[in-house]
CSV table of C-alpha atoms in Angstrom, one decimal:
chain,number,residue,atom,x,y,z
Q,5,MET,CA,-24.7,-27.2,-128.1
Q,6,ASP,CA,-22.6,-27.3,-125.0
Q,7,SER,CA,-21.9,-30.9,-125.6
Q,8,LEU,CA,-20.7,-30.2,-129.2
Q,9,ILE,CA,-18.5,-27.4,-128.0
Q,10,PHE,CA,-17.0,-29.5,-125.3
Q,11,THR,CA,-16.3,-32.5,-127.6
Q,12,LEU,CA,-14.7,-30.1,-130.1
Q,13,ASN,CA,-12.6,-28.5,-127.4
Q,14,ALA,CA,-11.5,-32.0,-126.2
Q,15,VAL,CA,-10.7,-33.4,-129.6
Q,16,LEU,CA,-9.3,-30.4,-131.6
Q,17,PRO,CA,-6.2,-30.0,-129.5
Q,18,ILE,CA,-5.3,-33.6,-130.5
Q,19,ILE,CA,-5.8,-32.8,-134.1
Q,20,LEU,CA,-3.8,-29.5,-133.8
Q,21,CYS,CA,-0.9,-31.1,-132.1
Q,22,ILE,CA,-0.8,-33.7,-134.9
Q,23,LEU,CA,-0.9,-30.9,-137.5
Q,24,ILE,CA,2.0,-29.1,-135.8
Q,25,GLY,CA,4.1,-32.3,-136.0
Q,26,TYR,CA,3.1,-32.7,-139.7
Q,27,GLY,CA,4.1,-29.1,-140.3
Q,28,VAL,CA,7.4,-29.5,-138.6
Q,29,LYS,CA,8.0,-32.6,-140.8
Q,30,LEU,CA,7.2,-30.6,-144.0
Q,31,LEU,CA,9.6,-27.9,-142.9
Q,32,LYS,CA,12.4,-30.5,-142.5
Q,33,ILE,CA,13.5,-29.0,-139.2
Q,34,PHE,CA,14.6,-32.5,-138.0
Q,35,PRO,CA,15.9,-35.5,-139.9
Q,36,ASP,CA,13.5,-38.3,-140.7
Q,37,ASP,CA,15.0,-40.6,-138.1
Q,38,PHE,CA,14.1,-38.1,-135.4
Q,39,TRP,CA,10.5,-39.1,-135.2
Q,40,PRO,CA,11.0,-42.7,-134.2
Q,41,LYS,CA,13.4,-41.6,-131.5
Q,42,LEU,CA,10.8,-39.1,-130.2
Q,43,ASN,CA,8.2,-42.0,-130.1
Q,44,LYS,CA,10.7,-44.1,-128.1
Q,45,LEU,CA,11.0,-41.3,-125.6
Q,46,CYS,CA,7.3,-41.1,-125.2
Q,47,PHE,CA,6.8,-44.8,-124.9
Q,48,ARG,CA,9.7,-45.5,-122.5
Q,49,VAL,CA,9.6,-42.4,-120.3
Q,50,LEU,CA,6.8,-39.9,-120.7
Q,51,LEU,CA,3.7,-42.1,-121.1
Q,52,PRO,CA,4.7,-44.4,-118.1
Q,53,VAL,CA,5.0,-41.2,-116.0
Q,54,LEU,CA,1.6,-40.1,-117.2
Q,55,LEU,CA,0.0,-43.4,-116.2
Q,56,PHE,CA,1.7,-43.3,-112.8
Q,57,ARG,CA,0.3,-39.8,-112.2
Q,58,ASN,CA,-3.2,-40.8,-113.3
Q,59,ILE,CA,-3.2,-43.6,-110.7
Q,60,TYR,CA,-1.4,-41.6,-108.0
Q,61,ASP,CA,-3.9,-38.8,-108.2
Q,62,ILE,CA,-6.8,-41.1,-107.2
Q,63,GLU,CA,-7.5,-39.8,-103.7
Q,64,ASN,CA,-9.0,-42.8,-102.0
Q,65,ILE,CA,-8.6,-46.3,-103.5
Q,66,THR,CA,-10.8,-47.8,-100.7
Q,67,ARG,CA,-13.8,-46.3,-102.3
Q,68,MET,CA,-13.5,-48.9,-105.1
Q,69,ALA,CA,-15.5,-51.4,-102.9
Q,70,ASP,CA,-18.5,-49.0,-102.9
Q,71,TYR,CA,-18.8,-49.2,-106.7
Q,72,TRP,CA,-17.8,-52.8,-107.4
Q,73,LYS,CA,-20.8,-53.3,-109.8
Q,74,ALA,CA,-19.6,-50.5,-112.0
Q,75,ILE,CA,-16.0,-51.6,-111.8
Q,76,LEU,CA,-16.9,-55.2,-112.6
Q,77,PHE,CA,-19.2,-54.1,-115.5
Q,78,SER,CA,-16.4,-51.9,-117.0
Q,79,ALA,CA,-13.8,-54.6,-116.7
Q,80,LEU,CA,-15.9,-57.4,-118.1
Q,81,THR,CA,-17.2,-55.2,-120.9
Q,82,ILE,CA,-13.7,-54.2,-122.0
Q,83,ILE,CA,-12.6,-57.8,-122.0
Q,84,GLY,CA,-15.8,-58.8,-123.9
Q,85,ILE,CA,-15.1,-56.1,-126.5
Q,86,PHE,CA,-11.5,-57.4,-126.7
Q,87,PHE,CA,-12.7,-60.9,-127.7
Q,88,LEU,CA,-15.3,-59.6,-130.1
Q,89,GLY,CA,-12.5,-57.5,-131.7
Q,90,LEU,CA,-10.3,-60.6,-131.8
Q,91,LEU,CA,-12.9,-62.4,-133.8
Q,92,VAL,CA,-13.2,-59.4,-136.2
Q,93,VAL,CA,-9.5,-59.1,-137.0
Q,94,ILE,CA,-9.1,-62.9,-137.4
Q,95,LEU,CA,-12.0,-62.9,-139.9
Q,96,PHE,CA,-11.4,-59.7,-141.8
Q,97,ILE,CA,-7.7,-58.7,-141.5
Q,98,LYS,CA,-5.0,-60.7,-143.3
Q,99,ASP,CA,-1.8,-58.9,-142.3
Q,100,ASP,CA,-0.6,-60.1,-138.8
Q,101,LYS,CA,1.1,-56.7,-138.1
Q,102,GLN,CA,-2.3,-55.0,-138.7
Q,103,LYS,CA,-4.4,-57.4,-136.7
Q,104,GLY,CA,-3.1,-56.3,-133.3
Q,105,VAL,CA,-3.3,-52.6,-134.2
Q,106,ILE,CA,-6.9,-52.8,-135.2
Q,107,LEU,CA,-7.8,-55.0,-132.2
Q,108,GLN,CA,-6.2,-52.3,-130.0
Q,109,CYS,CA,-8.2,-49.6,-131.7
Q,110,ILE,CA,-11.5,-51.6,-131.1
Q,111,PHE,CA,-11.2,-52.0,-127.3
Q,112,ARG,CA,-8.9,-49.2,-126.1
Q,113,SER,CA,-10.2,-45.7,-125.6
Q,114,ASN,CA,-8.6,-42.4,-124.7
Q,115,TYR,CA,-10.2,-42.4,-121.3
Q,116,ALA,CA,-7.1,-41.3,-119.4
Q,117,ILE,CA,-6.8,-38.0,-121.4
Q,118,ILE,CA,-10.3,-37.1,-122.5
Q,119,GLY,CA,-12.4,-39.1,-120.1
Q,120,ILE,CA,-12.2,-37.2,-116.8
Q,121,GLY,CA,-12.9,-33.8,-118.4
Q,122,LEU,CA,-15.8,-35.3,-120.3
Q,123,ILE,CA,-17.3,-36.8,-117.1
Q,124,GLU,CA,-17.1,-33.4,-115.5
Q,125,LEU,CA,-19.1,-31.8,-118.3
Q,126,LEU,CA,-21.7,-34.6,-118.5
Q,127,SER,CA,-22.3,-34.4,-114.7
Q,128,SER,CA,-22.3,-30.6,-114.5
Q,129,HIS,CA,-26.1,-30.4,-114.3
Q,130,PHE,CA,-26.3,-33.0,-111.5
Q,131,ILE,CA,-26.9,-31.9,-108.0
Q,132,ASP,CA,-23.6,-31.3,-106.1
Q,133,SER,CA,-23.6,-34.7,-104.3
Q,134,ASP,CA,-24.3,-36.6,-107.5
Q,135,ARG,CA,-21.8,-34.7,-109.5
Q,136,GLN,CA,-19.0,-35.5,-107.0
Q,137,LEU,CA,-20.1,-39.1,-107.1
Q,138,ALA,CA,-20.0,-39.2,-110.9
Q,139,ILE,CA,-16.5,-37.7,-111.0
Q,140,GLY,CA,-15.3,-40.1,-108.2
Q,141,ILE,CA,-16.7,-43.1,-110.1
Q,142,GLY,CA,-14.8,-42.0,-113.1
Q,143,ALA,CA,-11.5,-41.7,-111.2
Q,144,ILE,CA,-12.1,-45.1,-109.6
Q,145,ILE,CA,-12.9,-46.8,-113.0
Q,146,SER,CA,-9.6,-45.4,-114.3
Q,147,ALA,CA,-7.7,-47.4,-111.7
Q,148,ILE,CA,-9.0,-50.7,-113.1
Q,149,SER,CA,-9.4,-49.7,-116.8
Q,150,ILE,CA,-5.9,-48.3,-117.4
Q,151,PRO,CA,-4.1,-51.6,-116.3
Q,152,ILE,CA,-6.7,-53.7,-118.3
Q,153,PHE,CA,-6.2,-51.5,-121.4
Q,154,ASN,CA,-2.5,-51.8,-121.3
Q,155,ILE,CA,-2.3,-55.5,-120.6
Q,156,LEU,CA,-4.7,-56.3,-123.4
Q,157,ALA,CA,-2.8,-53.9,-125.7
Q,158,ILE,CA,0.4,-55.9,-125.1
Q,159,ILE,CA,-1.5,-59.1,-125.7
Q,160,SER,CA,-3.1,-57.8,-128.9
Q,161,LEU,CA,0.3,-56.7,-130.3
Q,162,SER,CA,2.0,-59.9,-129.3
Q,163,ILE,CA,-0.3,-62.8,-130.2
Q,164,PHE,CA,0.0,-62.4,-133.9
Q,165,GLN,CA,3.7,-61.8,-134.0
Q,166,LYS,CA,5.8,-64.6,-135.5
Q,167,GLU,CA,9.4,-65.4,-134.7
Q,168,GLU,CA,11.2,-67.9,-137.0
Q,169,GLY,CA,7.9,-69.2,-138.2
Q,170,LYS,CA,6.5,-69.7,-134.7
Q,171,LYS,CA,3.8,-67.6,-132.9
Q,172,THR,CA,4.8,-65.9,-129.7
Q,173,ASN,CA,4.0,-68.2,-126.8
Q,174,VAL,CA,2.2,-67.4,-123.5
Q,175,LYS,CA,5.5,-67.1,-121.6
Q,176,ASP,CA,6.8,-64.5,-124.1
Q,177,ILE,CA,3.6,-62.5,-123.8
Q,178,LEU,CA,3.7,-62.5,-120.0
Q,179,LEU,CA,7.4,-61.4,-120.1
Q,180,LYS,CA,6.4,-58.5,-122.4
Q,181,ILE,CA,3.6,-57.5,-120.0
Q,182,CYS,CA,6.0,-57.5,-117.1
Q,183,LYS,CA,8.7,-55.5,-119.0
Q,184,ASN,CA,6.4,-53.0,-120.7
Q,185,PRO,CA,7.1,-49.5,-119.5
Q,186,LEU,CA,3.4,-48.6,-119.4
Q,187,ILE,CA,2.6,-51.5,-117.2
Q,188,ILE,CA,5.5,-50.6,-114.9
Q,189,GLY,CA,4.1,-47.1,-114.6
Q,190,VAL,CA,0.7,-48.4,-113.7
Q,191,LEU,CA,2.0,-50.9,-111.2
Q,192,LEU,CA,4.2,-48.3,-109.5
Q,193,GLY,CA,1.1,-46.0,-109.2
Q,194,ILE,CA,-0.9,-48.8,-107.6
Q,195,LEU,CA,2.0,-49.6,-105.3
Q,196,VAL,CA,2.2,-46.0,-104.1
Q,197,LEU,CA,-1.6,-46.0,-103.5
Q,198,LEU,CA,-1.3,-49.1,-101.4
Q,199,ILE,CA,1.6,-47.6,-99.4
Q,200,ARG,CA,-0.5,-44.5,-98.9
Q,201,LEU,CA,-3.2,-46.6,-97.1
Q,202,LEU,CA,-0.6,-47.5,-94.4
Q,203,ILE,CA,0.4,-43.9,-93.7
Q,204,PRO,CA,-1.2,-42.5,-90.6
Q,205,THR,CA,-3.4,-39.3,-90.7
Q,206,ASN,CA,-3.2,-36.2,-88.6
Q,207,ASP,CA,-6.0,-34.6,-86.6
Q,208,LEU,CA,-7.5,-33.0,-89.8
Q,209,GLY,CA,-7.7,-36.4,-91.5
Q,210,ASN,CA,-4.8,-35.7,-93.9
Q,211,LYS,CA,-1.9,-38.1,-94.4
Q,212,VAL,CA,1.2,-37.1,-92.4
Q,213,PHE,CA,3.4,-37.7,-95.4
Q,214,THR,CA,2.7,-37.7,-99.2
Q,215,ILE,CA,4.9,-37.2,-102.2
Q,216,LYS,CA,2.7,-34.3,-103.4
Q,217,ASP,CA,2.9,-32.4,-100.1
Q,218,ASN,CA,6.2,-33.3,-98.5
Q,219,LEU,CA,8.3,-34.0,-101.6
Q,220,SER,CA,6.7,-31.5,-103.9
Q,221,PHE,CA,9.8,-31.2,-106.1
Q,222,ILE,CA,9.4,-34.8,-107.1
Q,223,TYR,CA,5.7,-34.5,-107.7
Q,224,THR,CA,6.2,-31.3,-109.7
Q,225,THR,CA,8.7,-33.1,-111.9
Q,226,ILE,CA,6.3,-36.0,-112.4
Q,227,LYS,CA,3.5,-33.6,-113.2
Q,228,TRP,CA,5.6,-31.7,-115.8
Q,229,LEU,CA,6.7,-35.0,-117.5
Q,230,ALA,CA,3.1,-36.3,-117.4
Q,231,GLN,CA,1.7,-33.1,-118.9
Q,232,SER,CA,4.2,-33.3,-121.8
Q,233,ALA,CA,3.5,-36.9,-122.7
Q,234,SER,CA,0.4,-36.5,-124.8
Q,235,PRO,CA,1.4,-33.4,-126.8
Q,236,ILE,CA,4.8,-34.8,-127.6
Q,237,ALA,CA,3.3,-38.2,-128.6
Q,238,LEU,CA,0.9,-36.4,-130.9
Q,239,ILE,CA,3.5,-34.2,-132.4
Q,240,ALA,CA,5.7,-37.3,-133.0
Q,241,LEU,CA,2.6,-38.9,-134.6
Q,242,GLY,CA,2.2,-35.9,-136.9
Q,243,GLY,CA,5.8,-36.1,-137.9
Q,244,SER,CA,5.3,-39.7,-138.9
Q,245,PHE,CA,1.9,-39.2,-140.6
Q,246,SER,CA,1.4,-39.6,-144.3
Q,247,PHE,CA,-1.7,-38.7,-146.2
Q,248,LYS,CA,-0.5,-41.1,-148.9
Q,249,ALA,CA,-1.2,-44.0,-146.6
Q,250,VAL,CA,-4.9,-43.2,-146.4
Q,251,ALA,CA,-5.7,-44.7,-149.8
Q,252,LYS,CA,-3.9,-48.0,-149.2
Q,253,LEU,CA,-5.2,-48.3,-145.6
Q,254,LYS,CA,-8.8,-47.0,-146.3
Q,255,TYR,CA,-10.6,-50.2,-145.6
Q,256,LYS,CA,-8.8,-50.8,-142.3
Q,257,ILE,CA,-9.2,-47.2,-141.2
Q,258,ILE,CA,-13.0,-47.3,-141.9
Q,259,LEU,CA,-13.3,-50.7,-140.1
Q,260,GLY,CA,-11.4,-49.7,-137.0
Q,261,THR,CA,-12.9,-46.2,-136.8
Q,262,THR,CA,-16.5,-47.3,-137.2
Q,263,ILE,CA,-16.1,-50.0,-134.5
Q,264,ARG,CA,-14.3,-47.8,-132.1
Q,265,VAL,CA,-16.5,-44.7,-132.1
Q,266,VAL,CA,-19.9,-46.1,-133.2
Q,267,ILE,CA,-20.4,-49.9,-132.5
Q,268,VAL,CA,-18.5,-50.2,-129.2
Q,269,PRO,CA,-20.2,-47.2,-127.4
Q,270,THR,CA,-23.6,-48.3,-128.7
Q,271,LEU,CA,-23.2,-51.9,-127.5
Q,272,ALA,CA,-21.7,-50.9,-124.1
Q,273,LEU,CA,-24.3,-48.2,-123.3
Q,274,LEU,CA,-27.2,-50.5,-124.3
Q,275,LEU,CA,-25.7,-53.1,-122.0
Q,276,ALA,CA,-25.4,-50.6,-119.2
Q,277,CYS,CA,-29.1,-49.7,-119.7
Q,278,LEU,CA,-30.0,-53.4,-119.6
Q,279,PHE,CA,-28.3,-53.7,-116.2
Q,280,LYS,CA,-30.3,-50.5,-115.0
Q,281,PHE,CA,-27.3,-48.5,-113.8
Q,282,ASP,CA,-28.2,-45.2,-112.2
Q,283,LYS,CA,-27.5,-42.0,-114.2
Q,284,ILE,CA,-24.5,-41.1,-112.1
Q,285,TYR,CA,-22.6,-43.9,-113.7
Q,286,PHE,CA,-23.3,-43.0,-117.4
Q,287,PRO,CA,-20.9,-40.1,-117.7
Q,288,ALA,CA,-18.0,-42.5,-116.9
Q,289,PHE,CA,-19.4,-45.2,-119.2
Q,290,ILE,CA,-19.7,-42.7,-122.1
Q,291,ALA,CA,-16.1,-41.5,-121.5
Q,292,LEU,CA,-14.8,-45.1,-121.2
Q,293,PHE,CA,-16.4,-46.5,-124.3
Q,294,GLY,CA,-17.1,-43.5,-126.5
Q,295,THR,CA,-13.8,-41.7,-126.8
Q,296,PRO,CA,-11.3,-42.3,-129.6
Q,297,VAL,CA,-8.4,-44.8,-129.5
Q,298,ALA,CA,-5.7,-43.9,-127.0
Q,299,VAL,CA,-2.8,-41.7,-128.2
Q,300,SER,CA,-0.3,-44.2,-126.7
Q,301,SER,CA,-1.5,-46.9,-129.0
Q,302,ALA,CA,0.7,-45.5,-131.8
Q,303,PRO,CA,4.1,-45.5,-130.0
Q,304,MET,CA,3.2,-48.8,-128.5
Q,305,ALA,CA,2.6,-50.3,-131.9
Q,306,GLN,CA,5.9,-49.0,-133.2
Q,307,GLU,CA,7.8,-50.4,-130.2
Q,308,MET,CA,6.2,-53.8,-130.4
Q,309,GLY,CA,6.5,-54.4,-134.1
Q,310,GLY,CA,2.9,-53.5,-135.2
Q,311,ASP,CA,1.9,-51.4,-138.2
Q,312,TYR,CA,2.7,-48.0,-136.8
Q,313,GLU,CA,1.5,-46.2,-139.9
Q,314,LEU,CA,-2.0,-47.7,-139.5
Q,315,ALA,CA,-2.0,-47.1,-135.7
Q,316,GLY,CA,-1.2,-43.4,-136.3
Q,317,GLN,CA,-4.0,-43.2,-138.9
Q,318,LEU,CA,-6.5,-44.7,-136.5
Q,319,VAL,CA,-5.6,-42.2,-133.8
Q,320,VAL,CA,-6.2,-39.4,-136.2
Q,321,TRP,CA,-9.4,-40.6,-137.7
Q,322,THR,CA,-11.1,-41.9,-134.6
Q,323,SER,CA,-10.3,-38.5,-133.0
Q,324,ILE,CA,-11.8,-36.6,-135.8
Q,325,SER,CA,-14.9,-38.9,-136.0
Q,326,SER,CA,-15.5,-38.8,-132.2
Q,327,ALA,CA,-16.1,-35.1,-132.3
Q,328,PHE,CA,-19.3,-35.9,-134.1
Q,329,THR,CA,-20.2,-39.3,-132.6
Q,330,LEU,CA,-19.8,-38.2,-129.0
Q,331,PHE,CA,-22.1,-35.3,-129.7
Q,332,ILE,CA,-24.7,-37.7,-131.0
Q,333,ILE,CA,-24.2,-40.2,-128.1
Q,334,ILE,CA,-24.6,-37.4,-125.6
Q,335,LEU,CA,-27.7,-36.0,-127.3
Q,336,ILE,CA,-29.4,-39.4,-127.4
Q,337,CYS,CA,-28.5,-40.2,-123.8
Q,338,SER,CA,-29.7,-36.8,-122.6
Q,339,SER,CA,-33.0,-37.1,-124.5
Q,340,ALA,CA,-33.5,-40.6,-123.0
Q,341,GLY,CA,-32.9,-39.1,-119.5
Q,342,ILE,CA,-30.0,-41.4,-118.6
Q,343,ILE,CA,-27.6,-38.4,-118.1
């Protein structure tokens, strides 16, 4: 029951923010062209700041070497799912603008927003040392999964685009990766972490200078912007949402949602069992592969010429469905003794 309550508490705020945006749209408080502009603000400013903060808040990047097997497993599994999803969209989706959107839904989870809280819940019954390890593993995996998710998302939204009858070439894709605001946010976060390694420590073992402690006004601004990113992106999604689109997109919604919240976590967790990972790793794996598609997938789709309407529908329906599928996944894993 605690698992169900947690998953509902994690997912319902997403749904409620979308409903608020939809209600504002019905009240016609803003003109119709307001919502795409709000999405642009999220994609170009707020979400990059959120990703920067997620990376910056990793306390010790050197610990990544201690958990290289889990990091390698996570990275290779995400990439493997990407290629399986690529095969699915090539075989079953005709519209090029929808292929990248569904592919993104298949491999990209909402780990950055829902994941860490879910890991804390799933490890709450561990002894203190194991619980801290489980939470630390989750934070470390985010340092590798967030860049991979965003790079693959750009690739998925670029490879099917056509310009003057020609498909986007590798050079264009690499340029889009380098110029993408989300990637810039991630890379700046990694750069700050690396610089932090060079800063000396005092007698207490703390860094003599950090943005968080010595330039707190900057960190507070970053924190405020980061905290606003997800709710504003969801409200913008609600303002652009249309129930009329469900009927015409029903097949794609069912396909993307089923693969995202049922097939992907099942395959990934079975693979983790096959490699005999210890139970302290499974809270992170469940959060990484079992959560709904990332909120940022919708504004990214709009900015990069994908089917934004479908991307928004997939955020909504994977979020609703994950409230139930996560409960089932947690229940099965708990019964099997792997969490």
